[in-house]
Structures are given as C-alpha cells and as structure tokens.
PDB file of C-alpha atoms and ligand atoms in Angstrom:
ATOM      1  CA  MET A   1     179.025  11.289  93.881  1.00  0.00           C
ATOM      2  CA  GLU A   2     180.808  14.231  91.901  1.00  0.00           C
ATOM      3  CA  GLN A   3     184.415  15.148  92.978  1.00  0.00           C
ATOM      4  CA  SER A   4     185.316  18.521  93.331  1.00  0.00           C
ATOM      5  CA  GLN A   5     188.499  20.412  91.862  1.00  0.00           C
ATOM      6  CA  SER A   6     188.911  22.267  95.207  1.00  0.00           C
ATOM      7  CA  PRO A   7     190.595  20.141  97.887  1.00  0.00           C
ATOM      8  CA  TYR A   8     188.407  21.949 100.351  1.00  0.00           C
ATOM      9  CA  TYR A   9     184.595  21.248 101.255  1.00  0.00           C
ATOM     10  CA  THR A  10     182.401  23.935 100.661  1.00  0.00           C
ATOM     11  CA  ARG A  11     182.169  26.682 103.591  1.00  0.00           C
ATOM     12  CA  THR A  12     178.639  25.626 104.055  1.00  0.00           C
ATOM     13  CA  ALA A  13     179.184  22.009 104.220  1.00  0.00           C
ATOM     14  CA  GLN A  14     182.042  22.930 106.756  1.00  0.00           C
ATOM     15  CA  TRP A  15     179.875  24.886 108.947  1.00  0.00           C
ATOM     16  CA  LEU A  16     177.102  22.106 108.842  1.00  0.00           C
ATOM     17  CA  HIS A  17     179.733  19.592 109.746  1.00  0.00           C
ATOM     18  CA  TRP A  18     181.245  21.364 112.637  1.00  0.00           C
ATOM     19  CA  ILE A  19     177.904  22.753 114.061  1.00  0.00           C
ATOM     20  CA  MET A  20     176.386  19.186 113.768  1.00  0.00           C
ATOM     21  CA  ALA A  21     179.667  17.589 115.273  1.00  0.00           C
ATOM     22  CA  ILE A  22     179.148  19.791 118.580  1.00  0.00           C
ATOM     23  CA  ILE A  23     175.408  19.164 118.918  1.00  0.00           C
ATOM     24  CA  PHE A  24     176.004  15.486 118.307  1.00  0.00           C
ATOM     25  CA  ILE A  25     178.591  15.283 121.044  1.00  0.00           C
ATOM     26  CA  VAL A  26     176.640  17.539 123.527  1.00  0.00           C
ATOM     27  CA  ALA A  27     173.205  15.630 123.086  1.00  0.00           C
ATOM     28  CA  TYR A  28     175.363  12.305 123.034  1.00  0.00           C
ATOM     29  CA  ALA A  29     176.883  13.312 126.491  1.00  0.00           C
ATOM     30  CA  ILE A  30     173.651  14.336 128.161  1.00  0.00           C
ATOM     31  CA  GLY A  31     171.786  11.256 126.882  1.00  0.00           C
ATOM     32  CA  PHE A  32     174.355   8.858 128.275  1.00  0.00           C
ATOM     33  CA  TYR A  33     174.876  10.687 131.376  1.00  0.00           C
ATOM     34  CA  SER A  34     171.137  10.591 131.876  1.00  0.00           C
ATOM     35  CA  GLY A  35     170.621   6.801 130.863  1.00  0.00           C
ATOM     36  CA  ASN A  36     173.615   5.393 132.676  1.00  0.00           C
ATOM     37  CA  PHE A  37     174.225   7.751 135.923  1.00  0.00           C
ATOM     38  CA  LEU A  38     170.713   9.143 136.697  1.00  0.00           C
ATOM     39  CA  SER A  39     167.421   7.026 138.238  1.00  0.00           C
ATOM     40  CA  TYR A  40     164.047   8.388 138.523  1.00  0.00           C
ATOM     41  CA  GLU A  41     164.081   6.821 142.120  1.00  0.00           C
ATOM     42  CA  VAL A  42     167.201   8.824 143.413  1.00  0.00           C
ATOM     43  CA  ASP A  43     167.473  11.800 141.153  1.00  0.00           C
ATOM     44  CA  GLY A  44     163.616  12.468 140.485  1.00  0.00           C
ATOM     45  CA  SER A  45     162.505  15.566 138.527  1.00  0.00           C
ATOM     46  CA  PHE A  46     166.188  16.314 137.724  1.00  0.00           C
ATOM     47  CA  LYS A  47     166.720  13.300 135.653  1.00  0.00           C
ATOM     48  CA  GLY A  48     163.477  14.585 133.726  1.00  0.00           C
ATOM     49  CA  SER A  49     165.037  17.709 133.306  1.00  0.00           C
ATOM     50  CA  VAL A  50     167.967  16.312 131.890  1.00  0.00           C
ATOM     51  CA  ILE A  51     166.163  13.899 129.374  1.00  0.00           C
ATOM     52  CA  THR A  52     164.165  17.254 128.492  1.00  0.00           C
ATOM     53  CA  LEU A  53     167.606  19.038 127.595  1.00  0.00           C
ATOM     54  CA  HIS A  54     168.710  16.061 125.774  1.00  0.00           C
ATOM     55  CA  LYS A  55     165.579  16.072 123.560  1.00  0.00           C
ATOM     56  CA  ASN A  56     165.765  19.788 123.021  1.00  0.00           C
ATOM     57  CA  ILE A  57     169.347  19.827 121.630  1.00  0.00           C
ATOM     58  CA  ALA A  58     169.182  16.486 119.888  1.00  0.00           C
ATOM     59  CA  THR A  59     165.970  17.350 117.614  1.00  0.00           C
ATOM     60  CA  VAL A  60     167.865  20.018 115.983  1.00  0.00           C
ATOM     61  CA  ILE A  61     169.895  17.392 114.287  1.00  0.00           C
ATOM     62  CA  ILE A  62     167.004  16.435 112.041  1.00  0.00           C
ATOM     63  CA  PHE A  63     166.621  19.628 110.785  1.00  0.00           C
ATOM     64  CA  LEU A  64     170.294  20.019 109.949  1.00  0.00           C
ATOM     65  CA  VAL A  65     170.777  16.395 108.456  1.00  0.00           C
ATOM     66  CA  ILE A  66     168.164  16.782 105.912  1.00  0.00           C
ATOM     67  CA  ILE A  67     170.023  20.415 104.900  1.00  0.00           C
ATOM     68  CA  ARG A  68     173.227  18.496 104.953  1.00  0.00           C
ATOM     69  CA  ILE A  69     172.115  15.488 102.744  1.00  0.00           C
ATOM     70  CA  PHE A  70     170.699  17.968 100.185  1.00  0.00           C
ATOM     71  CA  TRP A  71     174.052  20.159 100.353  1.00  0.00           C
ATOM     72  CA  ARG A  72     175.960  16.848  99.891  1.00  0.00           C
ATOM     73  CA  TYR A  73     174.046  15.780  96.867  1.00  0.00           C
ATOM     74  CA  THR A  74     173.938  19.114  95.031  1.00  0.00           C
ATOM     75  CA  HIS A  75     177.803  20.255  95.723  1.00  0.00           C
ATOM     76  CA  PRO A  76     181.117  18.230  94.755  1.00  0.00           C
ATOM     77  CA  VAL A  77     183.153  16.884  97.523  1.00  0.00           C
ATOM     78  CA  PRO A  78     187.108  16.789  97.523  1.00  0.00           C
ATOM     79  CA  LYS A  79     188.546  13.622  96.272  1.00  0.00           C
ATOM     80  CA  LEU A  80     190.350  11.508  98.889  1.00  0.00           C
ATOM     81  CA  PRO A  81     194.161  11.398  98.621  1.00  0.00           C
ATOM     82  CA  ASP A  82     195.601   9.293  96.159  1.00  0.00           C
ATOM     83  CA  SER A  83     197.741   7.757  98.450  1.00  0.00           C
ATOM     84  CA  MET A  84     194.831   5.975  99.815  1.00  0.00           C
ATOM     85  CA  SER A  85     194.086   2.528  98.311  1.00  0.00           C
ATOM     86  CA  PRO A  86     190.851   1.543  96.793  1.00  0.00           C
ATOM     87  CA  MET A  87     190.051  -0.655  99.838  1.00  0.00           C
ATOM     88  CA  MET A  88     190.538   2.387 102.103  1.00  0.00           C
ATOM     89  CA  LYS A  89     188.646   4.537 100.219  1.00  0.00           C
ATOM     90  CA  SER A  90     185.429   2.401 100.077  1.00  0.00           C
ATOM     91  CA  PHE A  91     186.110   1.975 103.815  1.00  0.00           C
ATOM     92  CA  ALA A  92     186.123   5.432 104.203  1.00  0.00           C
ATOM     93  CA  HIS A  93     183.016   5.945 102.020  1.00  0.00           C
ATOM     94  CA  MET A  94     181.055   3.025 104.025  1.00  0.00           C
ATOM     95  CA  GLY A  95     182.072   5.036 107.210  1.00  0.00           C
ATOM     96  CA  HIS A  96     180.623   8.360 106.029  1.00  0.00           C
ATOM     97  CA  LEU A  97     177.493   6.436 104.977  1.00  0.00           C
ATOM     98  CA  ALA A  98     176.853   4.630 108.260  1.00  0.00           C
ATOM     99  CA  LEU A  99     177.685   8.093 110.111  1.00  0.00           C
ATOM    100  CA  TYR A 100     174.657   9.899 108.009  1.00  0.00           C
ATOM    101  CA  PHE A 101     172.468   6.594 108.936  1.00  0.00           C
ATOM    102  CA  MET A 102     173.257   7.528 112.484  1.00  0.00           C
ATOM    103  CA  LEU A 103     172.512  10.848 112.181  1.00  0.00           C
ATOM    104  CA  LEU A 104     168.900  10.063 110.534  1.00  0.00           C
ATOM    105  CA  ALA A 105     168.380   6.866 112.919  1.00  0.00           C
ATOM    106  CA  LEU A 106     169.073   8.313 116.435  1.00  0.00           C
ATOM    107  CA  PRO A 107     166.886  11.215 116.207  1.00  0.00           C
ATOM    108  CA  ILE A 108     163.982   9.217 114.515  1.00  0.00           C
ATOM    109  CA  THR A 109     163.839   6.334 116.916  1.00  0.00           C
ATOM    110  CA  GLY A 110     164.667   9.238 119.881  1.00  0.00           C
ATOM    111  CA  CYS A 111     161.178  10.823 118.828  1.00  0.00           C
ATOM    112  CA  LEU A 112     159.415   7.487 118.667  1.00  0.00           C
ATOM    113  CA  PHE A 113     160.962   6.481 122.207  1.00  0.00           C
ATOM    114  CA  SER A 114     159.643   9.602 123.415  1.00  0.00           C
ATOM    115  CA  TRP A 115     156.154   9.563 121.484  1.00  0.00           C
ATOM    116  CA  SER A 116     155.504   5.858 122.452  1.00  0.00           C
ATOM    117  CA  ALA A 117     156.049   6.560 126.051  1.00  0.00           C
ATOM    118  CA  GLY A 118     153.711   9.241 125.601  1.00  0.00           C
ATOM    119  CA  HIS A 119     156.099  12.484 125.998  1.00  0.00           C
ATOM    120  CA  PRO A 120     156.766  15.254 123.411  1.00  0.00           C
ATOM    121  CA  ALA A 121     159.801  15.728 121.143  1.00  0.00           C
ATOM    122  CA  PRO A 122     160.721  19.156 121.564  1.00  0.00           C
ATOM    123  CA  VAL A 123     163.096  21.556 119.795  1.00  0.00           C
ATOM    124  CA  LEU A 124     165.050  24.090 121.511  1.00  0.00           C
ATOM    125  CA  TYR A 125     162.331  24.672 124.119  1.00  0.00           C
ATOM    126  CA  LEU A 126     160.408  26.604 121.375  1.00  0.00           C
ATOM    127  CA  PHE A 127     158.180  24.046 119.898  1.00  0.00           C
ATOM    128  CA  GLU A 128     157.464  20.361 119.383  1.00  0.00           C
ATOM    129  CA  ILE A 129     157.522  18.083 116.498  1.00  0.00           C
ATOM    130  CA  PRO A 130     154.153  17.064 115.746  1.00  0.00           C
ATOM    131  CA  ARG A 131     153.337  13.532 117.394  1.00  0.00           C
ATOM    132  CA  LEU A 132     153.363  10.802 114.773  1.00  0.00           C
ATOM    133  CA  VAL A 133     152.353   8.131 117.105  1.00  0.00           C
ATOM    134  CA  GLU A 134     150.303   7.628 120.388  1.00  0.00           C
ATOM    135  CA  ALA A 135     151.666   6.522 123.615  1.00  0.00           C
ATOM    136  CA  ASN A 136     152.235   2.635 122.732  1.00  0.00           C
ATOM    137  CA  ASP A 137     153.997   0.229 124.877  1.00  0.00           C
ATOM    138  CA  ASP A 138     154.465  -2.322 122.101  1.00  0.00           C
ATOM    139  CA  LEU A 139     156.498   0.394 119.874  1.00  0.00           C
ATOM    140  CA  LEU A 140     158.099   1.248 123.145  1.00  0.00           C
ATOM    141  CA  TYR A 141     159.496  -1.869 123.692  1.00  0.00           C
ATOM    142  CA  ILE A 142     161.206  -2.087 120.399  1.00  0.00           C
ATOM    143  CA  VAL A 143     162.525   1.509 119.968  1.00  0.00           C
ATOM    144  CA  LYS A 144     163.752   1.983 123.341  1.00  0.00           C
ATOM    145  CA  PRO A 145     166.499  -0.462 123.176  1.00  0.00           C
ATOM    146  CA  LEU A 146     166.935   0.367 119.301  1.00  0.00           C
ATOM    147  CA  HIS A 147     167.836   4.023 120.409  1.00  0.00           C
ATOM    148  CA  ILE A 148     170.231   2.805 123.108  1.00  0.00           C
ATOM    149  CA  TYR A 149     171.927   0.231 121.071  1.00  0.00           C
ATOM    150  CA  LEU A 150     172.239   2.665 118.019  1.00  0.00           C
ATOM    151  CA  SER A 151     173.700   5.441 120.374  1.00  0.00           C
ATOM    152  CA  TRP A 152     176.164   2.710 121.441  1.00  0.00           C
ATOM    153  CA  ALA A 153     177.411   1.778 117.636  1.00  0.00           C
ATOM    154  CA  ALA A 154     177.509   5.560 117.100  1.00  0.00           C
ATOM    155  CA  GLY A 155     179.475   6.353 119.687  1.00  0.00           C
ATOM    156  CA  LEU A 156     181.921   3.764 118.142  1.00  0.00           C
ATOM    157  CA  LEU A 157     181.678   4.954 114.702  1.00  0.00           C
ATOM    158  CA  LEU A 158     182.023   8.386 116.330  1.00  0.00           C
ATOM    159  CA  ILE A 159     185.414   7.281 117.558  1.00  0.00           C
ATOM    160  CA  GLY A 160     186.906   5.894 114.851  1.00  0.00           C
ATOM    161  CA  HIS A 161     185.900   8.799 112.440  1.00  0.00           C
ATOM    162  CA  ILE A 162     187.845  11.156 114.944  1.00  0.00           C
ATOM    163  CA  LEU A 163     190.964   8.917 115.127  1.00  0.00           C
ATOM    164  CA  ALA A 164     190.874   8.082 111.123  1.00  0.00           C
ATOM    165  CA  ALA A 165     190.866  12.083 110.710  1.00  0.00           C
ATOM    166  CA  LEU A 166     193.646  12.516 113.440  1.00  0.00           C
ATOM    167  CA  LYS A 167     195.853   9.480 111.483  1.00  0.00           C
ATOM    168  CA  HIS A 168     195.212  11.262 108.319  1.00  0.00           C
ATOM    169  CA  HIS A 169     196.358  14.589 109.834  1.00  0.00           C
ATOM    170  CA  PHE A 170     199.375  13.810 112.071  1.00  0.00           C
ATOM    171  CA  ILE A 171     200.547  10.465 110.641  1.00  0.00           C
ATOM    172  CA  ASP A 172     199.478  10.264 106.686  1.00  0.00           C
ATOM    173  CA  LYS A 173     200.177  14.255 107.052  1.00  0.00           C
ATOM    174  CA  ASP A 174     197.794  14.601 103.785  1.00  0.00           C
ATOM    175  CA  ASN A 175     194.974  17.354 103.409  1.00  0.00           C
ATOM    176  CA  VAL A 176     191.950  15.229 104.746  1.00  0.00           C
ATOM    177  CA  LEU A 177     191.270  16.877 107.873  1.00  0.00           C
ATOM    178  CA  ARG A 178     192.362  20.379 106.494  1.00  0.00           C
ATOM    179  CA  SER A 179     189.552  19.888 103.840  1.00  0.00           C
ATOM    180  CA  MET A 180     186.905  20.352 106.360  1.00  0.00           C
ATOM    181  CA  THR A 181     188.605  23.396 108.150  1.00  0.00           C
ATOM    182  CA  ARG A 182     190.134  25.565 105.533  1.00  0.00           C
ATOM    183  CA  GLN A 183     189.383  27.172 102.164  1.00  0.00           C
ATOM    184  CA  GLY A 184     191.415  28.000  99.223  1.00  0.00           C
ATOM    185  CA  LYS A 185     192.547  31.630  98.247  1.00  0.00           C
TER     186      LYS A 185
HETATM  187  C1  LIG B   1     171.655  12.617 117.222  1.00  0.00           C
HETATM  188  C2  LIG B   1     170.758  12.325 117.817  1.00  0.00           C
HETATM  189  C3  LIG B   1     170.764  11.680 119.343  1.00  0.00           C
HETATM  190  C4  LIG B   1     172.086  11.109 120.154  1.00  0.00           C
HETATM  191  C5  LIG B   1     173.427  11.201 119.869  1.00  0.00           C
HETATM  192  C6  LIG B   1     171.190  10.521 121.208  1.00  0.00           C
HETATM  193  C7  LIG B   1     171.966   9.677 122.092  1.00  0.00           C
HETATM  194  C8  LIG B   1     171.360   9.169 122.912  1.00  0.00           C
HETATM  195  C9  LIG B   1     172.207   8.328 124.403  1.00  0.00           C
HETATM  196  C10 LIG B   1     173.808   8.264 124.079  1.00  0.00           C
HETATM  197  C11 LIG B   1     171.411   7.909 125.143  1.00  0.00           C
HETATM  198  C12 LIG B   1     171.881   7.098 126.269  1.00  0.00           C
HETATM  199  C13 LIG B   1     171.969   5.770 125.943  1.00  0.00           C
HETATM  200  C14 LIG B   1     172.213   4.876 127.041  1.00  0.00           C
HETATM  201  O1  LIG B   1     171.452   4.756 128.108  1.00  0.00           O
HETATM  202  O2  LIG B   1     173.247   3.984 127.268  1.00  0.00           O
HETATM  203  C15 LIG B   1     170.164   8.266 125.016  1.00  0.00           C
HETATM  204  C16 LIG B   1     169.065   8.281 125.423  1.00  0.00           C
HETATM  205  C17 LIG B   1     167.710   8.843 125.468  1.00  0.00           C
HETATM  206  N1  LIG B   1     167.470   9.721 124.355  1.00  0.00           N
HETATM  207 FE1  LIG B   1     168.753  10.114 123.007  1.00  0.00          FE
HETATM  208  N2  LIG B   1     169.921  10.932 121.031  1.00  0.00           N
HETATM  209  C18 LIG B   1     169.451  11.407 120.065  1.00  0.00           C
HETATM  210  C19 LIG B   1     168.374  11.935 119.949  1.00  0.00           C
HETATM  211  C20 LIG B   1     166.970  11.669 120.692  1.00  0.00           C
HETATM  212  C21 LIG B   1     165.881  12.558 120.404  1.00  0.00           C
HETATM  213  C22 LIG B   1     165.546  13.089 119.228  1.00  0.00           C
HETATM  214  C23 LIG B   1     165.162  12.145 121.438  1.00  0.00           C
HETATM  215  C24 LIG B   1     163.794  12.319 121.712  1.00  0.00           C
HETATM  216  C25 LIG B   1     163.121  13.650 121.245  1.00  0.00           C
HETATM  217  C26 LIG B   1     165.898  11.250 122.173  1.00  0.00           C
HETATM  218  C27 LIG B   1     165.196  10.789 123.497  1.00  0.00           C
HETATM  219  C28 LIG B   1     166.148   9.772 124.404  1.00  0.00           C
HETATM  220  C29 LIG B   1     165.407   9.451 125.698  1.00  0.00           C
HETATM  221  C30 LIG B   1     164.323   9.574 126.262  1.00  0.00           C
HETATM  222  C31 LIG B   1     166.584   8.691 126.302  1.00  0.00           C
HETATM  223  C32 LIG B   1     166.660   7.989 127.690  1.00  0.00           C
HETATM  224  C33 LIG B   1     167.206   8.852 128.759  1.00  0.00           C
HETATM  225  C34 LIG B   1     167.426   7.737 130.010  1.00  0.00           C
HETATM  226  O3  LIG B   1     166.662   6.992 130.224  1.00  0.00           O
HETATM  227  O4  LIG B   1     167.676   8.831 130.637  1.00  0.00           O
HETATM  228  N3  LIG B   1     166.974  11.098 121.934  1.00  0.00           N
HETATM  229  N4  LIG B   1     170.177   9.182 123.621  1.00  0.00           N
END
C-alpha cells in the first residue's frame, strides 16, 4: 500500500475509524449483554428488544466498512515509525488485516444468523437488509456459533489493538496514536 508523506491519516479516515470504533464497541457490549446475561425464559420480550437494538446498530458497520476499505485502497497511509522492527511492522499489518476481516465477518455472520433463524436484519430502525437466505436450521447450526466465537476473537483483537495504541503513545512516545487523532497544518 502506498505510504503518505503526511504523518497523519486523512480526516475522512480518522472519522471513519472513530465512528466505527464507537459503533463496534456499543454493538459488542449490547450483544455480549444479551448473549451472556439475558435469557428468553427469564427476560422474555426484553431480550428480544435488546437483540433488536444490537442488530439495528451493528448492521451500520456493513455500510461503513465498504466505504472504509474503498478509502483505504485509494488514499495513502502514514508510514509506521522507523523505530519499529520489520517484524513488529508486519505484526501490526497482520493485526489490522484481522480487524478488517472481523469488521466484515461479524456483520455478515450476524445477518446470516438472524435470517437463518427466520428473523430480519434491520438497519437503524429504518429499513431491513434484503434477506439473502430463508429460515434454515442447518445454516443456523453453523452461523450461530461462528458469530459467537468470532465475536470473542474480535474482542481479544480489539483489546490488543487498544493496548498497542496506548503503548505507542505512552511508552514508545511516537506518533502512531496521534496519526489517527490530529491533522497537520
Ligand atoms: C460488528 C458487528 C457485530 C458485533 C461486534 C457483534 C457482536 C456480538 C456479540 C459480542 C454477541 C454475543 C456473543 C456471546 O453470546 O458471547 C453477539 C450476539 C448476537 N449477534 Fe452480533 N455482532 C455484530 C453484528 C451482528 C449483526 C449485523 C446481527 C444481525 C443482523 C447480529 C446478530 C446477533 C444475534 C442474533 C446475537 C445473539 C444474541 C443472543 O443470543 O442474545 N450481530 N453479537
């Protein structure tokens, strides 16, 4: 990927990053709460409303990730600090690729999970993503655990991503976190 002369991501890339970070964390927390702390037997329709909220927020990621990938491939990115070893740089690239994979895989498996269970995939309580599959127990059997295990892996990746950003900022004292928060003159 082409690297920028500028030490900062473009303003659009920064907005996309932080808006998606907020949506991802909120959707994650709601999904985790519903999946691990609510049951249909005890919480009844409240659980249904919480899952509906999870879906209405999480589906937005699908639209934003498409724009983000397009932007990533059409705009240069700041280069990583020279102080990082080649191994750490490729580790960072692999981590970022894995995060992009999660941003695609989680909403896709989430939609397949809902459709195969016979439910819709609504977006911001405004419209539904057209159903691509009919209710299907065989598919549900695969995509339900897939969505859940992927979400756990994504949680670990996200924690690693945040810790790495904080290490760059507070320990290495380099420009990596600032490249996502500031603009040059
Ligand atoms: C970036 C997007 C998404 C993230 C981060 C995410 C995350 C999660 C998490 C953490 C859980 C709980 C897993 C567990 O039980 O431990 C979950 C459950 C679930 N997700 Fe998602 N999800 C996303 C997208 C979607 C989408 C787009 C849909 C459907 C349109 C969806 C439908 C569901 C459903 C139905 C559950 C089960 C909830 C329950 O059993 O109470 N998810 N998700």
